[in-house]
PDB file of C-alpha atoms in Angstrom:
ATOM      1  CA  MET A   6     125.064  81.092  89.343  1.00 63.00           C
ATOM      2  CA  ILE A   7     123.091  81.538  92.548  1.00 75.00           C
ATOM      3  CA  LYS A   8     124.800  80.163  95.635  1.00 85.00           C
ATOM      4  CA  PRO A   9     122.997  77.635  97.835  1.00 91.00           C
ATOM      5  CA  ALA A  10     121.588  79.179 100.996  1.00 95.00           C
ATOM      6  CA  GLU A  11     123.827  79.220 104.068  1.00 96.00           C
ATOM      7  CA  LEU A  12     121.926  81.676 106.306  1.00 98.00           C
ATOM      8  CA  VAL A  13     118.281  82.697 106.666  1.00 98.00           C
ATOM      9  CA  ILE A  14     117.728  86.284 107.822  1.00 98.00           C
ATOM     10  CA  PHE A  15     114.257  86.993 109.186  1.00 98.00           C
ATOM     11  CA  ASP A  16     112.577  90.339 109.519  1.00 98.00           C
ATOM     12  CA  CYS A  17     110.632  90.481 112.799  1.00 97.00           C
ATOM     13  CA  ASP A  18     107.368  92.440 112.544  1.00 95.00           C
ATOM     14  CA  GLY A  19     104.933  90.789 110.166  1.00 95.00           C
ATOM     15  CA  VAL A  20     107.261  87.839 109.511  1.00 97.00           C
ATOM     16  CA  LEU A  21     107.846  86.313 112.941  1.00 98.00           C
ATOM     17  CA  VAL A  22     105.232  88.119 115.020  1.00 97.00           C
ATOM     18  CA  ASP A  23     101.866  89.417 113.859  1.00 93.00           C
ATOM     19  CA  THR A  24     102.471  93.001 114.977  1.00 92.00           C
ATOM     20  CA  GLU A  25     102.069  94.896 111.735  1.00 85.00           C
ATOM     21  CA  ARG A  26      98.279  95.054 111.892  1.00 88.00           C
ATOM     22  CA  ILE A  27      98.553  96.412 115.433  1.00 91.00           C
ATOM     23  CA  ALA A  28     100.985  99.060 114.243  1.00 90.00           C
ATOM     24  CA  LEU A  29      98.856 100.160 111.327  1.00 92.00           C
ATOM     25  CA  ARG A  30      95.801 100.593 113.538  1.00 93.00           C
ATOM     26  CA  ILE A  31      97.787 102.762 115.964  1.00 95.00           C
ATOM     27  CA  GLN A  32      99.426 104.825 113.209  1.00 95.00           C
ATOM     28  CA  LEU A  33      96.043 105.616 111.687  1.00 96.00           C
ATOM     29  CA  ALA A  34      94.643 106.637 115.076  1.00 97.00           C
ATOM     30  CA  LEU A  35      97.629 108.857 115.867  1.00 97.00           C
ATOM     31  CA  GLY A  36      97.460 110.504 112.469  1.00 97.00           C
ATOM     32  CA  ALA A  37      93.813 111.392 113.038  1.00 97.00           C
ATOM     33  CA  GLU A  38      94.510 112.686 116.542  1.00 97.00           C
ATOM     34  CA  LEU A  39      97.652 114.699 115.803  1.00 97.00           C
ATOM     35  CA  GLY A  40      96.747 116.331 112.512  1.00 96.00           C
ATOM     36  CA  TRP A  41      97.891 114.029 109.712  1.00 97.00           C
ATOM     37  CA  PRO A  42      94.943 111.914 108.507  1.00 96.00           C
ATOM     38  CA  LEU A  43      96.272 108.881 106.652  1.00 96.00           C
ATOM     39  CA  THR A  44      94.706 106.180 104.543  1.00 96.00           C
ATOM     40  CA  PRO A  45      95.788 102.606 105.304  1.00 94.00           C
ATOM     41  CA  GLU A  46      97.697 102.562 102.016  1.00 92.00           C
ATOM     42  CA  ASP A  47      99.537 105.787 102.920  1.00 94.00           C
ATOM     43  CA  ALA A  48     100.511 104.442 106.340  1.00 94.00           C
ATOM     44  CA  VAL A  49     101.792 101.157 104.919  1.00 91.00           C
ATOM     45  CA  ASP A  50     103.864 102.949 102.270  1.00 91.00           C
ATOM     46  CA  ARG A  51     105.306 105.515 104.665  1.00 93.00           C
ATOM     47  CA  PHE A  52     105.823 103.618 107.908  1.00 92.00           C
ATOM     48  CA  ILE A  53     105.665  99.837 107.658  1.00 83.00           C
ATOM     49  CA  GLY A  54     109.096  98.221 107.629  1.00 80.00           C
ATOM     50  CA  ARG A  55     110.949 101.479 108.280  1.00 86.00           C
ATOM     51  CA  SER A  56     113.178 102.558 111.153  1.00 86.00           C
ATOM     52  CA  LYS A  57     112.306 104.960 113.957  1.00 90.00           C
ATOM     53  CA  GLU A  58     114.500 107.610 112.343  1.00 92.00           C
ATOM     54  CA  SER A  59     112.707 107.361 109.002  1.00 92.00           C
ATOM     55  CA  ILE A  60     109.247 107.460 110.577  1.00 95.00           C
ATOM     56  CA  CYS A  61     110.018 110.383 112.886  1.00 96.00           C
ATOM     57  CA  GLU A  62     111.703 112.349 110.099  1.00 96.00           C
ATOM     58  CA  GLN A  63     108.583 112.099 107.941  1.00 97.00           C
ATOM     59  CA  ILE A  64     106.318 113.156 110.813  1.00 97.00           C
ATOM     60  CA  ALA A  65     108.619 116.036 111.792  1.00 97.00           C
ATOM     61  CA  GLN A  66     108.622 117.351 108.228  1.00 97.00           C
ATOM     62  CA  ARG A  67     104.829 117.370 108.252  1.00 96.00           C
ATOM     63  CA  LEU A  68     103.967 118.314 111.848  1.00 97.00           C
ATOM     64  CA  GLY A  69     107.188 119.464 113.504  1.00 97.00           C
ATOM     65  CA  PRO A  70     109.720 117.731 115.798  1.00 97.00           C
ATOM     66  CA  GLN A  71     107.683 118.075 118.992  1.00 97.00           C
ATOM     67  CA  THR A  72     104.681 116.357 117.466  1.00 97.00           C
ATOM     68  CA  ALA A  73     106.955 113.698 115.989  1.00 97.00           C
ATOM     69  CA  ALA A  74     108.384 112.972 119.452  1.00 97.00           C
ATOM     70  CA  LEU A  75     104.887 112.763 120.953  1.00 97.00           C
ATOM     71  CA  TRP A  76     103.695 110.523 118.108  1.00 97.00           C
ATOM     72  CA  TRP A  77     106.575 108.086 118.655  1.00 95.00           C
ATOM     73  CA  GLN A  78     106.101 108.049 122.427  1.00 96.00           C
ATOM     74  CA  GLU A  79     102.408 107.263 122.048  1.00 97.00           C
ATOM     75  CA  LEU A  80     103.115 104.660 119.371  1.00 95.00           C
ATOM     76  CA  LEU A  81     105.443 102.771 121.703  1.00 92.00           C
ATOM     77  CA  ARG A  82     103.046 102.970 124.656  1.00 95.00           C
ATOM     78  CA  ARG A  83      99.973 101.829 122.748  1.00 95.00           C
ATOM     79  CA  HIS A  84     101.901  99.153 120.897  1.00 92.00           C
ATOM     80  CA  ARG A  85     103.218  97.641 124.120  1.00 92.00           C
ATOM     81  CA  GLU A  86      99.730  97.586 125.618  1.00 94.00           C
ATOM     82  CA  ALA A  87      98.294  95.913 122.512  1.00 91.00           C
ATOM     83  CA  VAL A  88     101.084  93.325 122.400  1.00 92.00           C
ATOM     84  CA  ASP A  89     100.499  92.407 126.032  1.00 93.00           C
ATOM     85  CA  THR A  90      96.828  91.665 125.376  1.00 90.00           C
ATOM     86  CA  GLY A  91      97.535  88.696 123.116  1.00 81.00           C
ATOM     87  CA  LEU A  92     100.137  88.943 120.366  1.00 93.00           C
ATOM     88  CA  GLU A  93     100.642  85.757 118.347  1.00 94.00           C
ATOM     89  CA  ALA A  94     103.326  84.440 116.038  1.00 96.00           C
ATOM     90  CA  VAL A  95     102.565  84.724 112.330  1.00 97.00           C
ATOM     91  CA  ASP A  96     100.319  81.875 111.248  1.00 96.00           C
ATOM     92  CA  GLY A  97     102.377  78.814 110.257  1.00 97.00           C
ATOM     93  CA  LEU A  98     105.674  80.316 111.402  1.00 97.00           C
ATOM     94  CA  PRO A  99     106.460  78.123 114.470  1.00 97.00           C
ATOM     95  CA  GLY A 100     106.084  74.926 112.460  1.00 97.00           C
ATOM     96  CA  ALA A 101     108.175  76.339 109.623  1.00 97.00           C
ATOM     97  CA  LEU A 102     110.993  77.176 112.037  1.00 97.00           C
ATOM     98  CA  GLU A 103     111.055  73.580 113.233  1.00 96.00           C
ATOM     99  CA  GLU A 104     111.771  72.408 109.687  1.00 96.00           C
ATOM    100  CA  ILE A 105     114.549  74.902 108.884  1.00 97.00           C
ATOM    101  CA  THR A 106     117.982  73.373 109.472  1.00 95.00           C
ATOM    102  CA  LEU A 107     120.154  76.277 108.251  1.00 97.00           C
ATOM    103  CA  PRO A 108     121.495  78.944 110.646  1.00 98.00           C
ATOM    104  CA  VAL A 109     118.963  81.704 111.256  1.00 98.00           C
ATOM    105  CA  CYS A 110     119.004  85.245 112.635  1.00 98.00           C
ATOM    106  CA  VAL A 111     116.755  88.306 112.898  1.00 98.00           C
ATOM    107  CA  ALA A 112     117.408  91.723 111.322  1.00 98.00           C
ATOM    108  CA  SER A 113     114.679  94.262 112.024  1.00 97.00           C
ATOM    109  CA  SER A 114     113.989  97.976 111.861  1.00 93.00           C
ATOM    110  CA  GLY A 115     112.693  97.685 115.425  1.00 91.00           C
ATOM    111  CA  SER A 116     114.737  98.268 118.558  1.00 93.00           C
ATOM    112  CA  HIS A 117     116.213  95.482 120.661  1.00 96.00           C
ATOM    113  CA  ASP A 118     113.794  96.325 123.480  1.00 94.00           C
ATOM    114  CA  LYS A 119     110.820  96.020 121.150  1.00 93.00           C
ATOM    115  CA  MET A 120     112.002  92.698 119.722  1.00 97.00           C
ATOM    116  CA  ARG A 121     112.762  91.323 123.173  1.00 96.00           C
ATOM    117  CA  HIS A 122     109.196  92.169 124.134  1.00 95.00           C
ATOM    118  CA  THR A 123     107.352  90.904 121.047  1.00 96.00           C
ATOM    119  CA  LEU A 124     109.455  87.784 120.568  1.00 97.00           C
ATOM    120  CA  GLY A 125     109.247  87.106 124.287  1.00 96.00           C
ATOM    121  CA  VAL A 126     105.450  87.346 124.398  1.00 95.00           C
ATOM    122  CA  THR A 127     105.167  84.849 121.537  1.00 96.00           C
ATOM    123  CA  GLY A 128     107.776  82.438 122.932  1.00 96.00           C
ATOM    124  CA  LEU A 129     110.192  82.992 120.044  1.00 97.00           C
ATOM    125  CA  TYR A 130     112.941  84.982 121.757  1.00 97.00           C
ATOM    126  CA  GLU A 131     115.049  82.021 122.882  1.00 96.00           C
ATOM    127  CA  ARG A 132     115.113  80.663 119.329  1.00 95.00           C
ATOM    128  CA  PHE A 133     117.038  83.732 118.187  1.00 98.00           C
ATOM    129  CA  ALA A 134     118.792  85.031 121.328  1.00 97.00           C
ATOM    130  CA  GLY A 135     122.293  86.232 120.497  1.00 97.00           C
ATOM    131  CA  ARG A 136     121.435  86.416 116.790  1.00 98.00           C
ATOM    132  CA  ILE A 137     119.167  89.470 116.752  1.00 98.00           C
ATOM    133  CA  PHE A 138     120.221  92.647 114.927  1.00 98.00           C
ATOM    134  CA  SER A 139     118.559  96.066 114.915  1.00 97.00           C
ATOM    135  CA  ALA A 140     118.656  99.010 112.517  1.00 95.00           C
ATOM    136  CA  ALA A 141     119.965 101.001 115.498  1.00 94.00           C
ATOM    137  CA  GLU A 142     123.309  99.246 114.923  1.00 97.00           C
ATOM    138  CA  VAL A 143     123.866 100.623 111.408  1.00 96.00           C
ATOM    139  CA  ALA A 144     124.060 104.008 109.717  1.00 95.00           C
ATOM    140  CA  ARG A 145     121.069 103.535 107.412  1.00 94.00           C
ATOM    141  CA  GLY A 146     117.894 101.569 107.868  1.00 93.00           C
ATOM    142  CA  LYS A 147     115.905  99.737 105.215  1.00 95.00           C
ATOM    143  CA  PRO A 148     115.630 100.096 102.220  1.00 96.00           C
ATOM    144  CA  ALA A 149     119.422 100.564 102.439  1.00 97.00           C
ATOM    145  CA  PRO A 150     121.313  97.239 102.596  1.00 98.00           C
ATOM    146  CA  ASP A 151     123.308  98.121 105.728  1.00 98.00           C
ATOM    147  CA  LEU A 152     121.349  96.044 108.238  1.00 98.00           C
ATOM    148  CA  PHE A 153     121.323  92.834 106.223  1.00 98.00           C
ATOM    149  CA  LEU A 154     125.012  93.170 105.380  1.00 98.00           C
ATOM    150  CA  HIS A 155     125.734  93.761 109.077  1.00 98.00           C
ATOM    151  CA  ALA A 156     123.793  90.625 110.021  1.00 98.00           C
ATOM    152  CA  ALA A 157     125.670  88.567 107.431  1.00 98.00           C
ATOM    153  CA  ARG A 158     129.036  89.811 108.723  1.00 98.00           C
ATOM    154  CA  GLN A 159     128.138  89.062 112.316  1.00 98.00           C
ATOM    155  CA  MET A 160     126.985  85.571 111.350  1.00 98.00           C
ATOM    156  CA  GLY A 161     130.058  84.941 109.173  1.00 98.00           C
ATOM    157  CA  ALA A 162     128.006  84.424 106.012  1.00 98.00           C
ATOM    158  CA  ASP A 163     128.561  85.432 102.402  1.00 97.00           C
ATOM    159  CA  PRO A 164     125.783  87.888 101.448  1.00 97.00           C
ATOM    160  CA  ALA A 165     125.316  86.021  98.179  1.00 96.00           C
ATOM    161  CA  ALA A 166     124.462  82.892 100.188  1.00 97.00           C
ATOM    162  CA  CYS A 167     121.890  84.624 102.406  1.00 98.00           C
ATOM    163  CA  VAL A 168     118.119  84.361 102.057  1.00 98.00           C
ATOM    164  CA  VAL A 169     116.008  87.162 103.548  1.00 98.00           C
ATOM    165  CA  VAL A 170     112.408  86.612 104.649  1.00 98.00           C
ATOM    166  CA  GLU A 171     110.559  89.928 104.478  1.00 98.00           C
ATOM    167  CA  ASP A 172     107.023  91.263 104.278  1.00 96.00           C
ATOM    168  CA  SER A 173     107.551  94.958 103.465  1.00 94.00           C
ATOM    169  CA  LEU A 174     108.698  96.771 100.355  1.00 94.00           C
ATOM    170  CA  PRO A 175     111.586  98.563 102.163  1.00 94.00           C
ATOM    171  CA  GLY A 176     112.785  95.184 103.460  1.00 96.00           C
ATOM    172  CA  VAL A 177     112.640  93.508 100.066  1.00 97.00           C
ATOM    173  CA  LEU A 178     114.471  96.450  98.475  1.00 97.00           C
ATOM    174  CA  ALA A 179     117.139  96.210 101.192  1.00 98.00           C
ATOM    175  CA  ALA A 180     117.632  92.506 100.497  1.00 98.00           C
ATOM    176  CA  ARG A 181     118.055  93.123  96.774  1.00 98.00           C
ATOM    177  CA  ALA A 182     120.502  95.974  97.451  1.00 98.00           C
ATOM    178  CA  ALA A 183     122.521  93.629  99.677  1.00 98.00           C
ATOM    179  CA  GLY A 184     122.764  91.057  96.873  1.00 97.00           C
ATOM    180  CA  MET A 185     120.611  88.560  98.762  1.00 97.00           C
ATOM    181  CA  ARG A 186     117.654  86.480  97.636  1.00 96.00           C
ATOM    182  CA  ALA A 187     114.327  87.627  99.040  1.00 97.00           C
ATOM    183  CA  LEU A 188     111.422  85.439 100.049  1.00 98.00           C
ATOM    184  CA  ALA A 189     108.617  87.981 100.244  1.00 97.00           C
ATOM    185  CA  TYR A 190     105.715  87.041 102.500  1.00 97.00           C
ATOM    186  CA  ALA A 191     102.520  88.523 101.096  1.00 96.00           C
ATOM    187  CA  GLY A 192     100.220  87.198 103.804  1.00 93.00           C
ATOM    188  CA  GLY A 193     100.246  90.509 105.660  1.00 90.00           C
ATOM    189  CA  LEU A 194      99.531  94.095 104.677  1.00 90.00           C
ATOM    190  CA  THR A 195     101.645  94.608 101.556  1.00 92.00           C
ATOM    191  CA  PRO A 196      99.975  93.208  98.413  1.00 92.00           C
ATOM    192  CA  PRO A 197     101.948  90.666  96.360  1.00 95.00           C
ATOM    193  CA  HIS A 198     102.470  92.928  93.356  1.00 94.00           C
ATOM    194  CA  ARG A 199     104.257  95.512  95.527  1.00 93.00           C
ATOM    195  CA  LEU A 200     106.798  92.905  96.662  1.00 96.00           C
ATOM    196  CA  ALA A 201     107.483  91.335  93.273  1.00 96.00           C
ATOM    197  CA  GLY A 202     110.749  91.983  91.466  1.00 95.00           C
ATOM    198  CA  PRO A 203     114.246  90.684  90.779  1.00 94.00           C
ATOM    199  CA  ALA A 204     115.709  87.922  92.947  1.00 93.00           C
ATOM    200  CA  THR A 205     112.401  87.622  94.804  1.00 96.00           C
ATOM    201  CA  VAL A 206     109.929  84.814  95.337  1.00 97.00           C
ATOM    202  CA  VAL A 207     106.552  85.984  96.632  1.00 97.00           C
ATOM    203  CA  PHE A 208     104.576  83.554  98.801  1.00 97.00           C
ATOM    204  CA  THR A 209     101.487  83.731 100.994  1.00 96.00           C
ATOM    205  CA  ASP A 210     101.720  80.804 103.429  1.00 97.00           C
ATOM    206  CA  MET A 211     104.516  80.408 105.988  1.00 97.00           C
ATOM    207  CA  ARG A 212     104.125  76.637 105.810  1.00 96.00           C
ATOM    208  CA  GLU A 213     105.806  76.812 102.397  1.00 96.00           C
ATOM    209  CA  LEU A 214     108.881  78.615 103.707  1.00 97.00           C
ATOM    210  CA  PRO A 215     111.136  75.587 104.441  1.00 96.00           C
ATOM    211  CA  GLY A 216     110.620  74.261 100.917  1.00 95.00           C
ATOM    212  CA  LEU A 217     111.336  77.655  99.372  1.00 96.00           C
ATOM    213  CA  ILE A 218     114.591  77.934 101.327  1.00 94.00           C
ATOM    214  CA  THR A 219     115.873  74.451 100.547  1.00 83.00           C
ATOM    215  CA  GLY A 220     114.573  74.262  96.991  1.00 72.00           C
ATOM    216  CA  SER A 221     116.851  74.684  94.018  1.00 47.00           C
ATOM    217  CA  PRO A 222     118.646  78.045  94.209  1.00 42.00           C
ATOM    218  CA  ASP A 223     118.290  78.250  90.453  1.00 40.00           C
ATOM    219  CA  ARG A 224     114.504  78.129  90.510  1.00 43.00           C
ATOM    220  CA  PRO A 225     112.959  81.070  88.655  1.00 40.00           C
ATOM    221  CA  VAL A 226     111.919  83.996  90.778  1.00 41.00           C
ATOM    222  CA  THR A 227     108.404  85.249  90.332  1.00 43.00           C
ATOM    223  CA  GLY A 228     106.152  88.152  91.046  1.00 42.00           C
ATOM    224  CA  GLN A 229     103.195  85.828  91.556  1.00 45.00           C
ATOM    225  CA  PRO A 230     102.384  84.191  94.904  1.00 51.00           C
ATOM    226  CA  VAL A 231     103.522  80.563  94.856  1.00 50.00           C
ATOM    227  CA  SER A 232     101.047  79.387  97.464  1.00 46.00           C
ATOM    228  CA  GLY A 233      98.357  77.032  96.319  1.00 41.00           C
ATOM    229  CA  ARG A 234      96.423  77.520  99.544  1.00 42.00           C
ATOM    230  CA  PRO A 235      93.773  80.201  99.873  1.00 37.00           C
ATOM    231  CA  ARG A 236      94.926  83.039 102.064  1.00 39.00           C
ATOM    232  CA  GLN A 237      93.480  82.755 105.559  1.00 38.00           C
ATOM    233  CA  GLU A 238      92.106  86.024 106.901  1.00 37.00           C
ATOM    234  CA  ARG A 239      91.787  86.440 110.637  1.00 37.00           C
ATOM    235  CA  ALA A 240      88.980  88.354 112.218  1.00 34.00           C
ATOM    236  CA  GLY A 241      89.766  92.052 111.978  1.00 36.00           C
ATOM    237  CA  SER A 242      92.784  91.452 109.755  1.00 35.00           C
ATOM    238  CA  SER A 243      91.994  93.924 107.012  1.00 34.00           C
ATOM    239  CA  PRO A 244      94.568  96.681 106.528  1.00 32.00           C
ATOM    240  CA  GLN A 245      92.232  98.972 108.441  1.00 31.00           C
ATOM    241  CA  ALA A 246      92.587  96.751 111.516  1.00 32.00           C
ATOM    242  CA  GLY A 247      96.115  97.848 112.452  1.00 34.00           C
ATOM    243  CA  ARG A 248      99.927  97.386 112.409  1.00 35.00           C
ATOM    244  CA  THR A 249     103.270  98.683 113.897  1.00 42.00           C
ATOM    245  CA  GLY A 250     106.476  99.681 112.104  1.00 40.00           C
TER     246      GLY A 250
END
């Protein structure tokens, strides 16, 4: 028997703020500049939704630790510049937050400084202040369950009564490993079929989120997007357009 939801745990990048396309664009550029040409699919699989440690370890194995350090430094600098030029909240997210009455928090692979910046630029920081958790606080980042279990403990919630809103495969895998239901947002870079699996509902429109959270906890999970609305593509929003981790 699935427990009714008591806490909603949000990922940050790609779920609250539309940063993932920025990140992907920068990762592809850095790969070309520093000696590791990547396809958009490669970059999404390797970097999106993962912690700094995971990203830098992969780069160091391929190009050496000095190049990995330079890559990360440039990623942060270019990402901050791009965010400052006009980052927006994910389409439909602000209205969805207004309708959610359960306690909410954020659990992200990003650092606290990064989240303070991106959530601040989009006007979302105050909604979550004091309830923001980073992978830097735990031993293992996503897809390990550590971060989500840490967030549940800090919020005083039973993991089995937590719902995680994620947009990346590592994040969805982490939610499943933590014994939590996953609402997988497929309106970003990761295609719906990659997010589908046990204890997961895939959806493509953030306006549906409140209903998915408060709907029957016994509703069947699905690998198919539940949205009846056509997916809205923004200008330059193809995977080639960019994203951050």
